[in-house]
């Protein structure tokens, strides 16, 4: 069994190495006709960019992606620098007409996006010619290796039951060298994905056939991300099924998050795209779906007729009615650990790291400040955006609409949710984003804390303060602090994953949706002492 | 200002300190030789198994004590001078007190086995035991085999610990079935099987004769009394129960028997000196309880009660209905009320038992065979709600009532298989009754008994 595990690890790492290696493979150059059609498609008015790009990438030289990207970005820079100078010049001359004219020549978007779009047409080599084989050598080997590594646990873990043996002895799960390597890999992955997508254009070639099949278009870096996301969740979901096979709550919950990720977040939007409909993830509620009220989205929804209007209404009803009503009945767990994609990744890929969330009082204070600040930030942004959308103004109360949207997308959308939120799993635990950053979690949390039937019930006086519950709480809740006092746990941050209850060796904790009456019970003394002492202490 | 000194920072000592602080601003000092900060002893096993690190076993952050003005003193009390209200420490320093609370807990039993003090022989009680274990049994290369002597809760935990590092374990149990002085035969047998499933070499009806050493004074083998068999091993765990840890009181005027003798107010024979927790011994047992109860929660309750007394609200220690819980490898166990094993069964006591045909789940309900009054329940592999059974015991419910409303008591996580119907079916069949299962009701669950 150990041999199979090790073999699996080797196969997995080989797949991973080839996956990373593909970045450096292939060559990139364009023919004149390809460039011309691209420029026509993009409708660039600048003649400068045409010349610059022609010089840069229409060549017989076999450029690698980095050279190619660098040449494209230089061409972009050259063209835009020229028009920036023109703008400055006319500005100095106070020649407003001329100045305004110049803007149409500037290339919009980020240089790496231009490079990505061109590379998509320019790529040649093994991966573009053999996407099927490339898929097998990367994704295929990765999945196969991971499964070979995971499946023997069915026997190695012994009888069903909580098996956290050795977690703090392993480098990977005790913030050791391997954990840091995983952190570096994940952080790099997110940085490349968000900011240098052209560097990994070869990854999109691997998935072009699948994307064509599903959505009828070539794969973008987001398709790669979505596909990888589902693959990772499925594979690590298998690990969850084995590890928690004695615990039906965990199994049902894992099936649920897998279903919502694969069907709702991935397949349905892709299929909608193939049907020329707006791509929409029907479970993604505002304000986690922070660009729902952005002009481009509202425009695209209102312009696509029936389905667009349906989505618009659904999105609003989801946020304003369904979310609070469901939280009232089931707590925020129905969303955070049964439906949400971020939660889904945290519960599958992140499960080996759940013990690292900081349980200190200081971390709790930081959490409350941060998460509610993000909520306020997202609401202000939406307010400004909507105001500007309806009035046509550029700013509201001095806040520029574009500026605040860009800041939010960059700081919260990319850095917090992606780079830090997932990249830091191995060190800070698996729910960094959900705990400190997610505006939807903050919103759900407010409802859960003050108006909900959900709580974690503690079982009388049975707690022995061992600390398993607190250690394995991914949301950094000091569960034990409540359990040893016999208090129900109604913390805003609890996502109802149920692991505290699973790891408790004394059967003290249970997730319950009960009557609101008596849900918060801070004054009761622990069961065990005879009644008159209870009354006495209660009177105090 | 009154100076309360507490010897021992286990659950009893810390609970009394916290509750005195809640109710007063008296000066409080907690003395301990084991570790400066309070940690949960019951969680030591999880550190060795790699589920947690030591800091995870500490229920309070380190700043907690200073913030609450509770002084922590590291030191070993060598002598209590009751005349001058003074403690003498082993390092020669001393400390005066106005009121003294003895909460020193237990130490593992040793029965004078030859070789019981050799290198590699240890109990599993103190933090230092864990350190010893880490030294002598870090892996299955250093420790080729371990022998555990004594078949109680700590013994099985130690076996589980060693197995988590794939160390072969031989488990010597004096009784002819595991813990059958406490558990009914059905349960005891199930645990026997479960122990073997975990590849633990369980030897029932087996006593230790002696522990042999190598040339360096380290354990090399044990000899079994019955067969004379020699088992080679590198570690011997002695887990044959615990006794109060009160050797330092031998020469004092404080009255002791096995433990420090106390009355219902937890007072000793000397004014202003109290004892709580594992080391306290009641002159007369409370109800069917033992005079000394080495249980986590009774220590906690004594702490809560004594804090009231110390703060001027004289309160007797009156434990309510007996309850307890444990985990045997993968099987969770809870008990409410009294269920005695066949060996100790009371005259009026009868069992109703149910066992899952395949899984490790079973219950034993004990009831009065004359009045059908519910006396207690043992549950294995099914979690039950403490409040409900506490209420039913107080209200003297019958076993029929308990079974009828058993759904109210289930505390398993959602989606777990429920067995109330099968349980009730078996009872109806055995007793020719026709009790119908009632649906779970929140109203009943949360209605208080008083």
CSV table of C-alpha atoms in Angstrom, one decimal, chain A residues 163-462:
chain,number,residue,atom,x,y,z
A,163,UNK,CA,-8.1,9.8,11.8
A,164,UNK,CA,-5.9,12.9,12.4
A,165,UNK,CA,-2.9,10.8,13.3
A,166,UNK,CA,0.4,12.4,12.5
A,167,UNK,CA,-1.0,15.7,11.2
A,168,UNK,CA,1.4,17.6,13.4
A,169,UNK,CA,4.3,15.3,12.5
A,170,UNK,CA,4.1,15.9,8.8
A,171,UNK,CA,6.0,18.7,7.1
A,172,UNK,CA,3.1,19.2,4.7
A,173,UNK,CA,0.5,19.7,7.4
A,174,UNK,CA,2.6,21.3,10.1
A,175,UNK,CA,3.8,24.4,8.3
A,176,UNK,CA,7.0,22.6,7.3
A,177,UNK,CA,9.1,22.9,4.2
A,178,UNK,CA,6.6,21.1,2.0
A,179,UNK,CA,3.8,23.5,3.2
A,180,UNK,CA,5.9,26.5,2.2
A,181,UNK,CA,6.6,25.0,-1.2
A,182,UNK,CA,2.9,24.5,-1.7
A,183,UNK,CA,2.3,28.1,-0.7
A,184,UNK,CA,4.9,29.3,-3.2
A,185,UNK,CA,3.3,27.2,-5.9
A,186,UNK,CA,-0.2,28.4,-5.2
A,187,UNK,CA,0.7,32.0,-4.8
A,188,UNK,CA,2.7,31.9,-8.1
A,189,UNK,CA,-0.2,30.2,-9.8
A,190,UNK,CA,-2.6,32.9,-8.8
A,191,UNK,CA,-0.2,35.7,-9.7
A,192,UNK,CA,0.3,34.2,-13.1
A,193,UNK,CA,-3.4,33.5,-13.6
A,194,UNK,CA,-4.5,37.0,-12.6
A,195,UNK,CA,-1.7,39.2,-13.9
A,196,UNK,CA,0.4,37.3,-16.5
A,197,UNK,CA,-2.1,35.0,-18.2
A,198,UNK,CA,-0.1,35.2,-21.5
A,199,UNK,CA,2.7,33.3,-19.8
A,200,UNK,CA,0.5,30.3,-19.4
A,201,UNK,CA,-1.3,30.4,-22.7
A,202,UNK,CA,-0.1,26.9,-23.4
A,203,UNK,CA,-2.4,25.7,-20.6
A,204,UNK,CA,-5.3,27.0,-22.5
A,205,UNK,CA,-4.3,25.0,-25.6
A,206,UNK,CA,-4.5,21.8,-23.6
A,207,UNK,CA,-8.2,22.5,-22.8
A,208,UNK,CA,-9.2,24.1,-26.1
A,209,UNK,CA,-11.0,21.0,-27.4
A,210,UNK,CA,-13.0,20.6,-24.1
A,211,UNK,CA,-13.9,24.3,-24.2
A,212,UNK,CA,-14.9,24.1,-27.8
A,213,UNK,CA,-17.1,21.1,-27.0
A,214,UNK,CA,-18.8,22.8,-24.0
A,215,UNK,CA,-18.9,26.5,-24.9
A,216,UNK,CA,-18.1,26.5,-28.6
A,217,UNK,CA,-15.0,28.8,-28.2
A,218,UNK,CA,-11.3,28.4,-27.4
A,219,UNK,CA,-10.3,28.2,-23.7
A,220,UNK,CA,-9.4,31.3,-21.8
A,221,UNK,CA,-7.3,31.3,-18.7
A,222,UNK,CA,-10.5,31.4,-16.7
A,223,UNK,CA,-11.7,28.2,-18.4
A,224,UNK,CA,-8.4,26.6,-17.3
A,225,UNK,CA,-9.0,27.8,-13.8
A,226,UNK,CA,-12.5,26.6,-13.7
A,227,UNK,CA,-11.6,23.2,-15.1
A,228,UNK,CA,-8.7,22.8,-12.8
A,229,UNK,CA,-10.9,23.9,-9.8
A,230,UNK,CA,-13.4,21.2,-10.5
A,231,UNK,CA,-10.7,18.6,-11.0
A,232,UNK,CA,-8.9,19.5,-7.8
A,233,UNK,CA,-12.2,19.5,-5.9
A,234,UNK,CA,-13.3,16.2,-7.2
A,235,UNK,CA,-10.0,14.5,-6.5
A,236,UNK,CA,-9.7,16.0,-3.0
A,237,UNK,CA,-13.4,15.2,-2.6
A,238,UNK,CA,-12.5,11.5,-2.9
A,239,UNK,CA,-10.0,12.1,-0.1
A,240,UNK,CA,-12.8,13.6,2.0
A,241,UNK,CA,-15.1,10.6,1.3
A,242,UNK,CA,-12.4,8.2,2.5
A,243,UNK,CA,-11.3,10.3,5.5
A,244,UNK,CA,-14.8,10.9,6.8
A,245,UNK,CA,-16.5,7.8,5.6
A,246,UNK,CA,-17.9,7.1,9.1
A,247,UNK,CA,-19.6,10.5,9.0
A,248,UNK,CA,-22.6,10.9,6.8
A,249,UNK,CA,-22.9,14.6,7.4
A,250,UNK,CA,-19.5,15.2,5.9
A,251,UNK,CA,-20.2,12.9,2.9
A,252,UNK,CA,-23.5,14.5,2.0
A,253,UNK,CA,-22.1,18.0,2.4
A,254,UNK,CA,-19.1,17.1,0.2
A,255,UNK,CA,-21.4,15.7,-2.5
A,256,UNK,CA,-23.4,19.0,-2.3
A,257,UNK,CA,-20.4,21.3,-2.7
A,258,UNK,CA,-19.0,19.2,-5.6
A,259,UNK,CA,-22.4,19.3,-7.3
A,260,UNK,CA,-22.8,23.0,-7.0
A,261,UNK,CA,-19.2,23.7,-8.2
A,262,UNK,CA,-19.3,21.4,-11.2
A,263,UNK,CA,-22.8,22.0,-12.4
A,264,UNK,CA,-23.6,25.5,-11.3
A,265,UNK,CA,-20.3,27.3,-11.3
A,266,UNK,CA,-18.7,25.5,-14.2
A,267,UNK,CA,-21.0,23.6,-16.6
A,268,UNK,CA,-24.1,25.8,-16.7
A,269,UNK,CA,-22.2,29.1,-17.5
A,270,UNK,CA,-20.2,27.3,-20.2
A,271,UNK,CA,-23.3,25.8,-21.8
A,272,UNK,CA,-25.0,29.2,-21.6
A,273,UNK,CA,-22.1,30.7,-23.4
A,274,UNK,CA,-22.4,28.2,-26.2
A,275,UNK,CA,-26.1,29.2,-26.5
A,276,UNK,CA,-25.1,32.9,-26.8
A,277,UNK,CA,-26.6,33.6,-23.4
A,278,UNK,CA,-24.9,35.6,-20.7
A,279,UNK,CA,-22.7,33.4,-18.6
A,280,UNK,CA,-24.1,33.3,-15.1
A,281,UNK,CA,-23.4,31.2,-12.0
A,282,UNK,CA,-26.9,31.0,-10.5
A,283,UNK,CA,-25.6,30.3,-7.0
A,284,UNK,CA,-23.2,33.2,-6.8
A,285,UNK,CA,-24.9,35.7,-4.6
A,286,UNK,CA,-24.0,39.4,-4.4
A,287,UNK,CA,-21.8,40.8,-2.7
A,288,UNK,CA,-19.5,37.8,-3.3
A,289,UNK,CA,-20.5,38.3,-6.9
A,290,UNK,CA,-19.2,41.8,-6.6
A,291,UNK,CA,-19.5,42.7,-10.3
A,292,UNK,CA,-23.2,41.8,-10.6
A,293,UNK,CA,-24.2,45.5,-10.5
A,294,UNK,CA,-21.4,46.7,-12.8
A,295,UNK,CA,-22.5,48.6,-15.9
A,296,UNK,CA,-21.2,46.0,-18.3
A,297,UNK,CA,-23.1,43.2,-16.5
A,298,UNK,CA,-26.3,45.2,-16.2
A,299,UNK,CA,-26.0,46.2,-19.8
A,300,UNK,CA,-25.4,42.7,-21.0
A,301,UNK,CA,-28.3,41.3,-18.9
A,302,UNK,CA,-30.8,44.0,-20.0
A,303,UNK,CA,-29.8,43.5,-23.6
A,304,UNK,CA,-30.3,39.8,-23.8
A,305,UNK,CA,-34.0,39.8,-23.3
A,306,UNK,CA,-35.9,37.2,-21.2
A,307,UNK,CA,-33.1,35.2,-19.8
A,308,UNK,CA,-31.1,38.4,-19.0
A,309,UNK,CA,-34.0,39.8,-17.1
A,310,UNK,CA,-34.6,36.5,-15.3
A,311,UNK,CA,-31.0,36.5,-14.2
A,312,UNK,CA,-31.2,40.1,-13.0
A,313,UNK,CA,-34.3,39.3,-11.0
A,314,UNK,CA,-32.9,36.1,-9.7
A,315,UNK,CA,-29.7,37.7,-8.6
A,316,UNK,CA,-31.6,40.4,-6.6
A,317,UNK,CA,-34.1,37.9,-5.1
A,318,UNK,CA,-31.2,35.5,-4.2
A,319,UNK,CA,-29.4,38.2,-2.2
A,320,UNK,CA,-32.4,40.0,-0.7
A,321,UNK,CA,-34.8,37.1,0.0
A,322,UNK,CA,-33.3,33.6,-0.4
A,323,UNK,CA,-30.1,34.2,1.4
A,324,UNK,CA,-31.6,35.7,4.6
A,325,UNK,CA,-34.5,33.3,4.7
A,326,UNK,CA,-32.2,30.2,4.2
A,327,UNK,CA,-29.8,31.6,6.9
A,328,UNK,CA,-32.8,32.0,9.2
A,329,UNK,CA,-33.7,28.3,8.9
A,330,UNK,CA,-30.3,26.7,8.4
A,331,UNK,CA,-27.6,29.2,9.4
A,332,UNK,CA,-25.0,30.2,6.9
A,333,UNK,CA,-23.9,26.7,6.5
A,334,UNK,CA,-26.4,26.0,3.7
A,335,UNK,CA,-24.3,28.4,1.6
A,336,UNK,CA,-20.8,28.4,3.0
A,337,UNK,CA,-20.2,24.7,3.3
A,338,UNK,CA,-22.9,23.2,1.1
A,339,UNK,CA,-23.0,25.5,-2.0
A,340,UNK,CA,-20.3,28.1,-2.3
A,341,UNK,CA,-17.3,27.4,-4.6
A,342,UNK,CA,-14.8,29.1,-2.3
A,343,UNK,CA,-16.1,27.1,0.5
A,344,UNK,CA,-16.0,24.0,-1.7
A,345,UNK,CA,-12.3,24.4,-2.4
A,346,UNK,CA,-11.6,25.1,1.2
A,347,UNK,CA,-13.4,22.0,2.3
A,348,UNK,CA,-11.6,19.7,-0.2
A,349,UNK,CA,-8.2,21.0,-1.2
A,350,UNK,CA,-8.0,22.9,2.1
A,351,UNK,CA,-9.1,20.2,4.5
A,352,UNK,CA,-5.5,19.1,5.3
A,353,UNK,CA,-4.7,22.6,6.5
A,354,UNK,CA,-7.8,23.4,8.5
A,355,UNK,CA,-6.0,23.2,11.8
A,356,UNK,CA,-3.9,26.3,11.1
A,357,UNK,CA,-6.5,29.0,11.5
A,358,UNK,CA,-5.5,31.3,14.3
A,359,UNK,CA,-7.7,30.9,17.4
A,360,UNK,CA,-6.4,33.8,19.4
A,361,UNK,CA,-8.5,36.7,20.6
A,362,UNK,CA,-6.5,39.1,18.5
A,363,UNK,CA,-7.2,37.1,15.3
A,364,UNK,CA,-10.9,37.3,16.2
A,365,UNK,CA,-10.7,41.1,16.6
A,366,UNK,CA,-8.9,41.4,13.3
A,367,UNK,CA,-11.4,39.2,11.6
A,368,UNK,CA,-14.4,41.3,12.7
A,369,UNK,CA,-12.7,44.5,11.5
A,370,UNK,CA,-11.6,43.2,8.2
A,371,UNK,CA,-14.6,41.2,7.1
A,372,UNK,CA,-17.0,44.0,7.9
A,373,UNK,CA,-14.8,46.6,6.2
A,374,UNK,CA,-14.8,44.5,3.1
A,375,UNK,CA,-18.6,44.3,3.3
A,376,UNK,CA,-18.8,48.1,3.6
A,377,UNK,CA,-16.3,48.5,0.8
A,378,UNK,CA,-18.4,46.3,-1.5
A,379,UNK,CA,-21.6,48.1,-0.6
A,380,UNK,CA,-20.1,51.6,-1.2
A,381,UNK,CA,-18.7,50.4,-4.5
A,382,UNK,CA,-22.1,49.1,-5.6
A,383,UNK,CA,-23.9,52.2,-4.5
A,384,UNK,CA,-21.4,54.4,-6.4
A,385,UNK,CA,-21.6,52.1,-9.5
A,386,UNK,CA,-25.4,52.1,-9.5
A,387,UNK,CA,-25.6,55.8,-9.0
A,388,UNK,CA,-23.3,56.4,-11.9
A,389,UNK,CA,-25.1,53.8,-14.0
A,390,UNK,CA,-28.5,55.5,-13.6
A,391,UNK,CA,-27.3,59.1,-13.7
A,392,UNK,CA,-24.4,58.8,-16.2
A,393,UNK,CA,-22.2,60.6,-13.8
A,394,UNK,CA,-18.5,59.7,-13.3
A,395,UNK,CA,-18.5,59.8,-9.5
A,396,UNK,CA,-20.7,59.9,-6.5
A,397,UNK,CA,-19.8,61.8,-3.3
A,398,UNK,CA,-16.4,62.3,-4.7
A,399,UNK,CA,-15.8,58.6,-5.3
A,400,UNK,CA,-14.9,57.8,-8.9
A,401,UNK,CA,-16.8,54.8,-10.1
A,402,UNK,CA,-14.1,53.3,-12.2
A,403,UNK,CA,-11.5,53.9,-9.5
A,404,UNK,CA,-13.4,52.1,-6.8
A,405,UNK,CA,-14.3,49.2,-9.1
A,406,UNK,CA,-10.7,48.8,-10.1
A,407,UNK,CA,-9.4,49.0,-6.5
A,408,UNK,CA,-12.0,46.4,-5.4
A,409,UNK,CA,-11.3,44.0,-8.2
A,410,UNK,CA,-7.5,44.3,-7.7
A,411,UNK,CA,-7.4,44.3,-3.9
A,412,UNK,CA,-10.3,42.1,-2.9
A,413,UNK,CA,-11.1,40.1,-6.0
A,414,UNK,CA,-7.6,39.3,-7.1
A,415,UNK,CA,-5.3,39.6,-4.0
A,416,UNK,CA,-7.5,38.8,-1.1
A,417,UNK,CA,-9.8,36.1,-2.6
A,418,UNK,CA,-7.2,34.5,-4.8
A,419,UNK,CA,-3.5,35.1,-4.0
A,420,UNK,CA,-3.9,35.3,-0.2
A,421,UNK,CA,-7.2,33.4,0.2
A,422,UNK,CA,-6.1,30.2,-1.5
A,423,UNK,CA,-2.3,30.6,-1.7
A,424,UNK,CA,-1.9,30.9,2.0
A,425,UNK,CA,-3.9,27.7,2.8
A,426,UNK,CA,-0.9,25.7,4.0
A,427,UNK,CA,0.1,28.3,6.6
A,428,UNK,CA,-3.0,30.3,7.7
A,429,UNK,CA,-5.5,27.6,7.2
A,430,UNK,CA,-8.1,26.9,4.5
A,431,UNK,CA,-10.7,29.6,5.2
A,432,UNK,CA,-8.6,32.8,5.2
A,433,UNK,CA,-10.8,34.4,2.6
A,434,UNK,CA,-14.1,33.1,4.1
A,435,UNK,CA,-13.1,34.2,7.5
A,436,UNK,CA,-11.4,37.6,6.9
A,437,UNK,CA,-12.5,38.8,3.5
A,438,UNK,CA,-15.7,37.5,2.1
A,439,UNK,CA,-18.4,40.2,2.1
A,440,UNK,CA,-21.1,37.6,1.6
A,441,UNK,CA,-19.9,35.7,4.6
A,442,UNK,CA,-20.1,38.9,6.6
A,443,UNK,CA,-23.7,39.5,5.5
A,444,UNK,CA,-24.7,35.9,6.2
A,445,UNK,CA,-22.9,36.1,9.5
A,446,UNK,CA,-24.9,39.1,10.6
A,447,UNK,CA,-28.1,37.2,10.0
A,448,UNK,CA,-26.8,34.0,11.6
A,449,UNK,CA,-25.7,35.8,14.7
A,450,UNK,CA,-28.9,37.7,15.4
A,451,UNK,CA,-31.8,36.0,13.6
A,452,UNK,CA,-31.4,32.3,12.9
A,453,UNK,CA,-32.4,28.9,14.2
A,454,UNK,CA,-28.9,27.6,13.8
A,455,UNK,CA,-26.5,26.9,16.6
A,456,UNK,CA,-24.0,24.4,17.7
A,457,UNK,CA,-25.5,22.8,20.8
A,458,UNK,CA,-23.2,21.6,23.5
A,459,UNK,CA,-24.0,18.4,25.3
A,460,UNK,CA,-24.4,19.3,29.0
A,461,UNK,CA,-21.4,18.7,31.1
A,462,UNK,CA,-19.6,16.1,28.9
